[in-house]
Amino acid sequence: MRENCTTLYPNDKVARKVSEYADRSSIDLPDTLIKYHQWVLDTQPRSYFTISLLEARLLTWMARTVGAKRVLEIGAFVGFSMGVWANAVGPKGSVIGLEFSPEYAALAREQLLKHGYDNCSVVQGNALEVLPTLESEEPFDIIFIDAQKSGYPAYLRTILDKSQPGAARRLLRRGGLILGDNALRSALVVDQSDDNPATRTVPKQTENWSWGDVEHLDEFNRVMHSHDRIEAMLLPVFDGLGMGRLLD
Ligand SMILES: C[S@@+](CC[C@H](N)C(=O)[O-])C[C@H]1O[C@@H](n2cnc3c(N)ncnc32)[C@H](O)[C@@H]1O
């Protein structure tokens, strides 16, 4: 490498081929998860909310690598990524998902069961209020943040506050993972100039998103990187996956 730059792929065509190749060359997912994903694509107007199958493979691989048995997801939508965690932790593990929308929460509960995952529970409510009051008997091994982007810094603060070393009950275990999806948001966090086509294609304001949220994602990434209790890695694939390991 002549300069310190990780150029991912030269153009979209090559990137698509590489993504499909990586998909075929990565950890297998059970048919039931493939069908669940297809159900989301076929039935949900906001199917773009859900993670890709390649990201599902990465999350499965990570969960297995850290021996995760308990996963908390913030922003469950219709439950597909909860199903991914449920498959990864196995029937003796458990997954809790927080979801604001009563309709999505109900669909998530229904579809998780329909696809054979009975080790999941969905808590309906505003995760900004639910997370600080969540009582967990055992700490989680992984917390996956995938709700409204403006909430990421607050979710991170709460996780750290509620995971104090030596506390009788803590949210995340020592060595546990904090994962933040969409940490780069179509690269808008890094580049909002005309060079970035997302400045023309990403809407300024939707139900769960406004351009001002870029600042909150940037704050999340900065705190993940600079906090002395976290070792961070920001992966520039998918829509940016912020990853942090809790050190104490
Ligand atoms: C990107 S989607 C999650 C996708 C899901 N993790 C998946 O991969 O299938 C974000 C979800 O967060 C939910 N959400 C937004 N704000 C929330 C909040 N304050 N508390 C809980 N859920 C919230 C939205 O209703 C939406 O379903």
mmCIF file of N, CA and C in Angstrom, residues 39-152:
data_model
loop_
_atom_site.group_PDB
_atom_site.id
_atom_site.type_symbol
_atom_site.label_atom_id
_atom_site.label_comp_id
_atom_site.label_asym_id
_atom_site.label_seq_id
_atom_site.Cartn_x
_atom_site.Cartn_y
_atom_site.Cartn_z
ATOM 1 N N TRP A 39 -38.944 -12.725 3.595
ATOM 2 C CA TRP A 39 -40.273 -12.252 4.030
ATOM 3 C C TRP A 39 -40.226 -10.742 4.286
ATOM 4 N N VAL A 40 -39.162 -10.261 4.928
ATOM 5 C CA VAL A 40 -39.043 -8.808 5.170
ATOM 6 C C VAL A 40 -39.006 -8.069 3.832
ATOM 7 N N LEU A 41 -38.190 -8.557 2.897
ATOM 8 C CA LEU A 41 -38.068 -7.878 1.597
ATOM 9 C C LEU A 41 -39.401 -7.879 0.845
ATOM 10 N N ASP A 42 -40.123 -9.001 0.936
ATOM 11 C CA ASP A 42 -41.374 -9.140 0.167
ATOM 12 C C ASP A 42 -42.542 -8.370 0.767
ATOM 13 N N THR A 43 -42.549 -8.188 2.092
ATOM 14 C CA THR A 43 -43.773 -7.671 2.722
ATOM 15 C C THR A 43 -43.639 -6.290 3.351
ATOM 16 N N GLN A 44 -42.413 -5.841 3.635
ATOM 17 C CA GLN A 44 -42.269 -4.620 4.431
ATOM 18 C C GLN A 44 -41.903 -3.414 3.561
ATOM 19 N N PRO A 45 -42.745 -2.393 3.533
ATOM 20 C CA PRO A 45 -42.403 -1.189 2.753
ATOM 21 C C PRO A 45 -41.057 -0.590 3.167
ATOM 22 N N ARG A 46 -40.680 -0.769 4.447
ATOM 23 C CA ARG A 46 -39.381 -0.232 4.893
ATOM 24 C C ARG A 46 -38.365 -1.360 5.068
ATOM 25 N N SER A 47 -38.361 -2.278 4.109
ATOM 26 C CA SER A 47 -37.452 -3.435 4.219
ATOM 27 C C SER A 47 -35.989 -2.993 4.291
ATOM 28 N N TYR A 48 -35.705 -1.777 3.771
ATOM 29 C CA TYR A 48 -34.321 -1.283 3.815
ATOM 30 C C TYR A 48 -33.840 -1.037 5.251
ATOM 31 N N PHE A 49 -34.755 -1.070 6.209
ATOM 32 C CA PHE A 49 -34.350 -0.940 7.630
ATOM 33 C C PHE A 49 -33.479 -2.129 8.072
ATOM 34 N N THR A 50 -33.718 -3.287 7.460
ATOM 35 C CA THR A 50 -33.100 -4.498 8.023
ATOM 36 C C THR A 50 -31.684 -4.701 7.506
ATOM 37 N N ILE A 51 -30.894 -5.420 8.270
ATOM 38 C CA ILE A 51 -29.506 -5.692 7.880
ATOM 39 C C ILE A 51 -29.477 -6.647 6.686
ATOM 40 N N SER A 52 -28.367 -6.623 5.959
ATOM 41 C CA SER A 52 -28.201 -7.533 4.815
ATOM 42 C C SER A 52 -27.833 -8.928 5.331
ATOM 43 N N LEU A 53 -27.926 -9.900 4.422
ATOM 44 C CA LEU A 53 -27.524 -11.261 4.818
ATOM 45 C C LEU A 53 -26.026 -11.312 5.123
ATOM 46 N N LEU A 54 -25.227 -10.515 4.391
ATOM 47 C CA LEU A 54 -23.782 -10.544 4.685
ATOM 48 C C LEU A 54 -23.504 -9.985 6.081
ATOM 49 N N GLU A 55 -24.210 -8.908 6.447
ATOM 50 C CA GLU A 55 -24.018 -8.389 7.810
ATOM 51 C C GLU A 55 -24.518 -9.412 8.833
ATOM 52 N N ALA A 56 -25.607 -10.101 8.488
ATOM 53 C CA ALA A 56 -26.126 -11.148 9.391
ATOM 54 C C ALA A 56 -25.067 -12.229 9.613
ATOM 55 N N ARG A 57 -24.342 -12.550 8.555
ATOM 56 C CA ARG A 57 -23.280 -13.566 8.686
ATOM 57 C C ARG A 57 -22.171 -13.045 9.605
ATOM 58 N N LEU A 58 -21.800 -11.767 9.429
ATOM 59 C CA LEU A 58 -20.736 -11.205 10.274
ATOM 60 C C LEU A 58 -21.165 -11.200 11.748
ATOM 61 N N LEU A 59 -22.406 -10.779 12.016
ATOM 62 C CA LEU A 59 -22.868 -10.706 13.407
ATOM 63 C C LEU A 59 -22.908 -12.106 14.030
ATOM 64 N N THR A 60 -23.317 -13.084 13.224
ATOM 65 C CA THR A 60 -23.333 -14.467 13.712
ATOM 66 C C THR A 60 -21.917 -14.918 14.060
ATOM 67 N N TRP A 61 -21.008 -14.627 13.164
ATOM 68 C CA TRP A 61 -19.611 -15.038 13.363
ATOM 69 C C TRP A 61 -19.039 -14.360 14.619
ATOM 70 N N MET A 62 -19.359 -13.062 14.793
ATOM 71 C CA MET A 62 -18.845 -12.343 15.971
ATOM 72 C C MET A 62 -19.432 -12.909 17.259
ATOM 73 N N ALA A 63 -20.743 -13.162 17.231
ATOM 74 C CA ALA A 63 -21.398 -13.685 18.445
ATOM 75 C C ALA A 63 -20.787 -15.022 18.839
ATOM 76 N N ARG A 64 -20.554 -15.866 17.845
ATOM 77 C CA ARG A 64 -19.960 -17.182 18.135
ATOM 78 C C ARG A 64 -18.520 -17.013 18.620
ATOM 79 N N THR A 65 -17.806 -16.055 18.046
ATOM 80 C CA THR A 65 -16.395 -15.847 18.414
ATOM 81 C C THR A 65 -16.261 -15.422 19.879
ATOM 82 N N VAL A 66 -17.186 -14.598 20.353
ATOM 83 C CA VAL A 66 -17.083 -14.156 21.761
ATOM 84 C C VAL A 66 -17.898 -15.069 22.686
ATOM 85 N N GLY A 67 -18.449 -16.141 22.136
ATOM 86 C CA GLY A 67 -19.220 -17.093 22.955
ATOM 87 C C GLY A 67 -20.470 -16.462 23.549
ATOM 88 N N ALA A 68 -21.119 -15.576 22.781
ATOM 89 C CA ALA A 68 -22.271 -14.843 23.329
ATOM 90 C C ALA A 68 -23.438 -15.782 23.633
ATOM 91 N N LYS A 69 -24.059 -15.533 24.762
ATOM 92 C CA LYS A 69 -25.271 -16.259 25.149
ATOM 93 C C LYS A 69 -26.447 -15.312 25.350
ATOM 94 N N ARG A 70 -26.136 -14.031 25.589
ATOM 95 C CA ARG A 70 -27.209 -13.054 25.826
ATOM 96 C C ARG A 70 -26.942 -11.802 24.986
ATOM 97 N N VAL A 71 -27.945 -11.429 24.204
ATOM 98 C CA VAL A 71 -27.782 -10.259 23.329
ATOM 99 C C VAL A 71 -28.961 -9.310 23.533
ATOM 100 N N LEU A 72 -28.643 -8.016 23.576
ATOM 101 C CA LEU A 72 -29.672 -6.972 23.639
ATOM 102 C C LEU A 72 -29.612 -6.177 22.336
ATOM 103 N N GLU A 73 -30.792 -5.997 21.722
ATOM 104 C CA GLU A 73 -30.840 -5.207 20.492
ATOM 105 C C GLU A 73 -31.720 -3.978 20.711
ATOM 106 N N ILE A 74 -31.214 -2.816 20.344
ATOM 107 C CA ILE A 74 -31.976 -1.570 20.481
ATOM 108 C C ILE A 74 -32.440 -1.166 19.084
ATOM 109 N N GLY A 75 -33.735 -1.307 18.808
ATOM 110 C CA GLY A 75 -34.275 -1.049 17.465
ATOM 111 C C GLY A 75 -34.485 -2.365 16.736
ATOM 112 N N ALA A 76 -35.619 -3.024 17.037
ATOM 113 C CA ALA A 76 -35.803 -4.414 16.568
ATOM 114 C C ALA A 76 -36.507 -4.499 15.214
ATOM 115 N N PHE A 77 -37.237 -3.443 14.835
ATOM 116 C CA PHE A 77 -38.029 -3.478 13.590
ATOM 117 C C PHE A 77 -38.891 -4.753 13.622
ATOM 118 N N VAL A 78 -38.923 -5.549 12.555
ATOM 119 C CA VAL A 78 -39.810 -6.726 12.547
ATOM 120 C C VAL A 78 -39.069 -8.008 12.931
ATOM 121 N N GLY A 79 -37.909 -7.830 13.581
ATOM 122 C CA GLY A 79 -37.296 -8.956 14.281
ATOM 123 C C GLY A 79 -36.241 -9.743 13.535
ATOM 124 N N PHE A 80 -35.952 -9.390 12.256
ATOM 125 C CA PHE A 80 -35.005 -10.255 11.535
ATOM 126 C C PHE A 80 -33.649 -10.339 12.241
ATOM 127 N N SER A 81 -33.066 -9.176 12.610
ATOM 128 C CA SER A 81 -31.730 -9.254 13.220
ATOM 129 C C SER A 81 -31.786 -9.896 14.603
ATOM 130 N N MET A 82 -32.931 -9.792 15.282
ATOM 131 C CA MET A 82 -33.074 -10.561 16.543
ATOM 132 C C MET A 82 -33.007 -12.065 16.234
ATOM 133 N N GLY A 83 -33.621 -12.467 15.121
ATOM 134 C CA GLY A 83 -33.560 -13.877 14.719
ATOM 135 C C GLY A 83 -32.124 -14.307 14.456
ATOM 136 N N VAL A 84 -31.345 -13.377 13.887
ATOM 137 C CA VAL A 84 -29.929 -13.680 13.628
ATOM 138 C C VAL A 84 -29.207 -13.944 14.951
ATOM 139 N N TRP A 85 -29.461 -13.066 15.934
ATOM 140 C CA TRP A 85 -28.816 -13.265 17.246
ATOM 141 C C TRP A 85 -29.325 -14.550 17.897
ATOM 142 N N ALA A 86 -30.631 -14.791 17.760
ATOM 143 C CA ALA A 86 -31.225 -15.978 18.399
ATOM 144 C C ALA A 86 -30.597 -17.251 17.843
ATOM 145 N N ASN A 87 -30.376 -17.263 16.534
ATOM 146 C CA ASN A 87 -29.721 -18.418 15.915
ATOM 147 C C ASN A 87 -28.279 -18.530 16.412
ATOM 148 N N ALA A 88 -27.601 -17.372 16.520
ATOM 149 C CA ALA A 88 -26.188 -17.380 16.900
ATOM 150 C C ALA A 88 -25.983 -17.872 18.337
ATOM 151 N N VAL A 89 -26.861 -17.454 19.256
ATOM 152 C CA VAL A 89 -26.663 -17.834 20.671
ATOM 153 C C VAL A 89 -27.225 -19.226 20.961
ATOM 154 N N GLY A 90 -28.059 -19.745 20.077
ATOM 155 C CA GLY A 90 -28.618 -21.092 20.276
ATOM 156 C C GLY A 90 -29.775 -21.096 21.252
ATOM 157 N N PRO A 91 -30.475 -22.242 21.349
ATOM 158 C CA PRO A 91 -31.707 -22.285 22.156
ATOM 159 C C PRO A 91 -31.486 -22.049 23.649
ATOM 160 N N LYS A 92 -30.257 -22.259 24.128
ATOM 161 C CA LYS A 92 -30.008 -22.003 25.562
ATOM 162 C C LYS A 92 -29.662 -20.540 25.827
ATOM 163 N N GLY A 93 -29.437 -19.787 24.775
ATOM 164 C CA GLY A 93 -29.162 -18.360 24.923
ATOM 165 C C GLY A 93 -30.455 -17.572 24.838
ATOM 166 N N SER A 94 -30.343 -16.239 24.956
ATOM 167 C CA SER A 94 -31.559 -15.426 24.880
ATOM 168 C C SER A 94 -31.264 -14.061 24.261
ATOM 169 N N VAL A 95 -32.326 -13.487 23.702
ATOM 170 C CA VAL A 95 -32.210 -12.197 23.022
ATOM 171 C C VAL A 95 -33.364 -11.309 23.478
ATOM 172 N N ILE A 96 -33.030 -10.071 23.837
ATOM 173 C CA ILE A 96 -34.069 -9.089 24.157
ATOM 174 C C ILE A 96 -33.969 -7.965 23.124
ATOM 175 N N GLY A 97 -35.120 -7.562 22.580
ATOM 176 C CA GLY A 97 -35.142 -6.467 21.609
ATOM 177 C C GLY A 97 -36.025 -5.340 22.121
ATOM 178 N N LEU A 98 -35.581 -4.086 21.911
ATOM 179 C CA LEU A 98 -36.381 -2.916 22.282
ATOM 180 C C LEU A 98 -36.907 -2.289 20.992
ATOM 181 N N GLU A 99 -38.208 -2.017 20.955
ATOM 182 C CA GLU A 99 -38.799 -1.451 19.734
ATOM 183 C C GLU A 99 -39.881 -0.458 20.101
ATOM 184 N N PHE A 100 -39.798 0.716 19.477
ATOM 185 C CA PHE A 100 -40.712 1.818 19.759
ATOM 186 C C PHE A 100 -42.115 1.572 19.191
ATOM 187 N N SER A 101 -42.175 1.081 17.961
ATOM 188 C CA SER A 101 -43.471 0.957 17.279
ATOM 189 C C SER A 101 -44.237 -0.279 17.753
ATOM 190 N N PRO A 102 -45.485 -0.098 18.237
ATOM 191 C CA PRO A 102 -46.273 -1.264 18.670
ATOM 192 C C PRO A 102 -46.503 -2.244 17.513
ATOM 193 N N GLU A 103 -46.679 -1.711 16.285
ATOM 194 C CA GLU A 103 -46.935 -2.596 15.129
ATOM 195 C C GLU A 103 -45.696 -3.449 14.835
ATOM 196 N N TYR A 104 -44.533 -2.808 14.796
ATOM 197 C CA TYR A 104 -43.311 -3.582 14.523
ATOM 198 C C TYR A 104 -43.039 -4.577 15.660
ATOM 199 N N ALA A 105 -43.249 -4.133 16.899
ATOM 200 C CA ALA A 105 -42.993 -5.034 18.036
ATOM 201 C C ALA A 105 -43.876 -6.279 17.929
ATOM 202 N N ALA A 106 -45.162 -6.066 17.566
ATOM 203 C CA ALA A 106 -46.085 -7.206 17.450
ATOM 204 C C ALA A 106 -45.654 -8.122 16.305
ATOM 205 N N LEU A 107 -45.271 -7.513 15.173
ATOM 206 C CA LEU A 107 -44.823 -8.332 14.032
ATOM 207 C C LEU A 107 -43.554 -9.108 14.391
ATOM 208 N N ALA A 108 -42.642 -8.451 15.105
ATOM 209 C CA ALA A 108 -41.390 -9.121 15.492
ATOM 210 C C ALA A 108 -41.701 -10.351 16.351
ATOM 211 N N ARG A 109 -42.571 -10.173 17.353
ATOM 212 C CA ARG A 109 -42.926 -11.309 18.225
ATOM 213 C C ARG A 109 -43.521 -12.447 17.398
ATOM 214 N N GLU A 110 -44.466 -12.080 16.526
ATOM 215 C CA GLU A 110 -45.166 -13.095 15.709
ATOM 216 C C GLU A 110 -44.190 -13.821 14.775
ATOM 217 N N GLN A 111 -43.361 -13.062 14.080
ATOM 218 C CA GLN A 111 -42.497 -13.667 13.065
ATOM 219 C C GLN A 111 -41.325 -14.447 13.670
ATOM 220 N N LEU A 112 -40.828 -13.974 14.813
ATOM 221 C CA LEU A 112 -39.744 -14.735 15.465
ATOM 222 C C LEU A 112 -40.255 -16.128 15.830
ATOM 223 N N LEU A 113 -41.450 -16.180 16.408
ATOM 224 C CA LEU A 113 -42.024 -17.485 16.781
ATOM 225 C C LEU A 113 -42.297 -18.325 15.537
ATOM 226 N N LYS A 114 -42.865 -17.672 14.522
ATOM 227 C CA LYS A 114 -43.189 -18.382 13.290
ATOM 228 C C LYS A 114 -41.937 -18.986 12.643
ATOM 229 N N HIS A 115 -40.802 -18.311 12.805
ATOM 230 C CA HIS A 115 -39.566 -18.827 12.220
ATOM 231 C C HIS A 115 -38.782 -19.697 13.207
ATOM 232 N N GLY A 116 -39.415 -20.031 14.336
ATOM 233 C CA GLY A 116 -38.823 -21.036 15.232
ATOM 234 C C GLY A 116 -37.934 -20.493 16.328
ATOM 235 N N TYR A 117 -37.975 -19.171 16.587
ATOM 236 C CA TYR A 117 -37.121 -18.618 17.643
ATOM 237 C C TYR A 117 -37.961 -18.266 18.861
ATOM 238 N N ASP A 118 -37.886 -19.139 19.879
ATOM 239 C CA ASP A 118 -38.692 -18.890 21.078
ATOM 240 C C ASP A 118 -37.817 -18.413 22.240
ATOM 241 N N ASN A 119 -36.583 -18.039 21.933
ATOM 242 C CA ASN A 119 -35.678 -17.543 22.981
ATOM 243 C C ASN A 119 -35.525 -16.021 22.915
ATOM 244 N N CYS A 120 -36.564 -15.355 22.399
ATOM 245 C CA CYS A 120 -36.507 -13.893 22.215
ATOM 246 C C CYS A 120 -37.651 -13.212 22.956
ATOM 247 N N SER A 121 -37.406 -12.011 23.476
ATOM 248 C CA SER A 121 -38.547 -11.211 23.933
ATOM 249 C C SER A 121 -38.375 -9.775 23.445
ATOM 250 N N VAL A 122 -39.508 -9.186 23.087
ATOM 251 C CA VAL A 122 -39.504 -7.826 22.547
ATOM 252 C C VAL A 122 -40.177 -6.913 23.562
ATOM 253 N N VAL A 123 -39.473 -5.851 23.980
ATOM 254 C CA VAL A 123 -40.037 -4.859 24.894
ATOM 255 C C VAL A 123 -40.439 -3.650 24.055
ATOM 256 N N GLN A 124 -41.730 -3.342 24.070
ATOM 257 C CA GLN A 124 -42.203 -2.213 23.270
ATOM 258 C C GLN A 124 -42.119 -0.921 24.083
ATOM 259 N N GLY A 125 -41.540 0.127 23.491
ATOM 260 C CA GLY A 125 -41.428 1.415 24.178
ATOM 261 C C GLY A 125 -40.274 2.203 23.606
ATOM 262 N N ASN A 126 -40.108 3.403 24.150
ATOM 263 C CA ASN A 126 -39.005 4.261 23.724
ATOM 264 C C ASN A 126 -37.727 3.787 24.422
ATOM 265 N N ALA A 127 -36.775 3.311 23.645
ATOM 266 C CA ALA A 127 -35.559 2.743 24.234
ATOM 267 C C ALA A 127 -34.790 3.764 25.070
ATOM 268 N N LEU A 128 -34.982 5.068 24.791
ATOM 269 C CA LEU A 128 -34.310 6.088 25.618
ATOM 270 C C LEU A 128 -34.822 6.040 27.046
ATOM 271 N N GLU A 129 -36.093 5.594 27.201
ATOM 272 C CA GLU A 129 -36.670 5.456 28.545
ATOM 273 C C GLU A 129 -36.528 4.033 29.079
ATOM 274 N N VAL A 130 -36.637 3.057 28.183
ATOM 275 C CA VAL A 130 -36.615 1.652 28.627
ATOM 276 C C VAL A 130 -35.208 1.239 29.066
ATOM 277 N N LEU A 131 -34.198 1.635 28.286
ATOM 278 C CA LEU A 131 -32.834 1.153 28.570
ATOM 279 C C LEU A 131 -32.360 1.511 29.988
ATOM 280 N N PRO A 132 -32.553 2.775 30.439
ATOM 281 C CA PRO A 132 -32.063 3.100 31.788
ATOM 282 C C PRO A 132 -32.752 2.320 32.905
ATOM 283 N N THR A 133 -33.940 1.774 32.618
ATOM 284 C CA THR A 133 -34.662 1.049 33.676
ATOM 285 C C THR A 133 -34.597 -0.468 33.479
ATOM 286 N N LEU A 134 -33.917 -0.913 32.445
ATOM 287 C CA LEU A 134 -33.890 -2.347 32.146
ATOM 288 C C LEU A 134 -33.117 -3.102 33.227
ATOM 289 N N GLU A 135 -33.767 -4.070 33.822
ATOM 290 C CA GLU A 135 -33.116 -4.892 34.844
ATOM 291 C C GLU A 135 -32.733 -6.215 34.205
ATOM 292 N N SER A 136 -31.456 -6.545 34.201
ATOM 293 C CA SER A 136 -31.076 -7.835 33.612
ATOM 294 C C SER A 136 -30.442 -8.694 34.700
ATOM 295 N N GLU A 137 -30.903 -9.943 34.781
ATOM 296 C CA GLU A 137 -30.368 -10.823 35.824
ATOM 297 C C GLU A 137 -28.896 -11.101 35.595
ATOM 298 N N GLU A 138 -28.563 -11.309 34.326
ATOM 299 C CA GLU A 138 -27.162 -11.524 33.968
ATOM 300 C C GLU A 138 -26.779 -10.456 32.951
ATOM 301 N N PRO A 139 -25.510 -10.060 32.916
ATOM 302 C CA PRO A 139 -25.133 -9.047 31.922
ATOM 303 C C PRO A 139 -25.212 -9.587 30.501
ATOM 304 N N PHE A 140 -25.414 -8.683 29.555
ATOM 305 C CA PHE A 140 -25.405 -9.080 28.147
ATOM 306 C C PHE A 140 -23.954 -9.231 27.672
ATOM 307 N N ASP A 141 -23.796 -10.055 26.642
ATOM 308 C CA ASP A 141 -22.481 -10.239 26.013
ATOM 309 C C ASP A 141 -22.312 -9.263 24.848
ATOM 310 N N ILE A 142 -23.436 -8.925 24.223
ATOM 311 C CA ILE A 142 -23.409 -8.003 23.080
ATOM 312 C C ILE A 142 -24.619 -7.071 23.183
ATOM 313 N N ILE A 143 -24.399 -5.782 22.913
ATOM 314 C CA ILE A 143 -25.521 -4.849 22.761
ATOM 315 C C ILE A 143 -25.408 -4.232 21.365
ATOM 316 N N PHE A 144 -26.461 -4.445 20.579
ATOM 317 C CA PHE A 144 -26.485 -3.996 19.181
ATOM 318 C C PHE A 144 -27.411 -2.788 19.089
ATOM 319 N N ILE A 145 -26.847 -1.625 18.743
ATOM 320 C CA ILE A 145 -27.633 -0.383 18.662
ATOM 321 C C ILE A 145 -28.005 -0.149 17.195
ATOM 322 N N ASP A 146 -29.331 -0.117 16.930
ATOM 323 C CA ASP A 146 -29.784 0.047 15.536
ATOM 324 C C ASP A 146 -31.109 0.826 15.501
ATOM 325 N N ALA A 147 -31.336 1.691 16.510
ATOM 326 C CA ALA A 147 -32.573 2.495 16.532
ATOM 327 C C ALA A 147 -32.269 3.885 15.948
ATOM 328 N N GLN A 148 -33.046 4.891 16.365
ATOM 329 C CA GLN A 148 -32.883 6.239 15.799
ATOM 330 C C GLN A 148 -31.463 6.750 16.065
ATOM 331 N N LYS A 149 -30.866 7.332 15.034
ATOM 332 C CA LYS A 149 -29.436 7.684 15.099
ATOM 333 C C LYS A 149 -29.167 8.797 16.115
ATOM 334 N N SER A 150 -30.165 9.654 16.354
ATOM 335 C CA SER A 150 -29.957 10.742 17.324
ATOM 336 C C SER A 150 -29.751 10.196 18.740
ATOM 337 N N GLY A 151 -30.168 8.955 18.965
ATOM 338 C CA GLY A 151 -30.076 8.392 20.317
ATOM 339 C C GLY A 151 -28.756 7.679 20.608
ATOM 340 N N TYR A 152 -27.912 7.510 19.606
ATOM 341 C CA TYR A 152 -26.711 6.681 19.812
ATOM 342 C C TYR A 152 -25.829 7.144 20.981
#
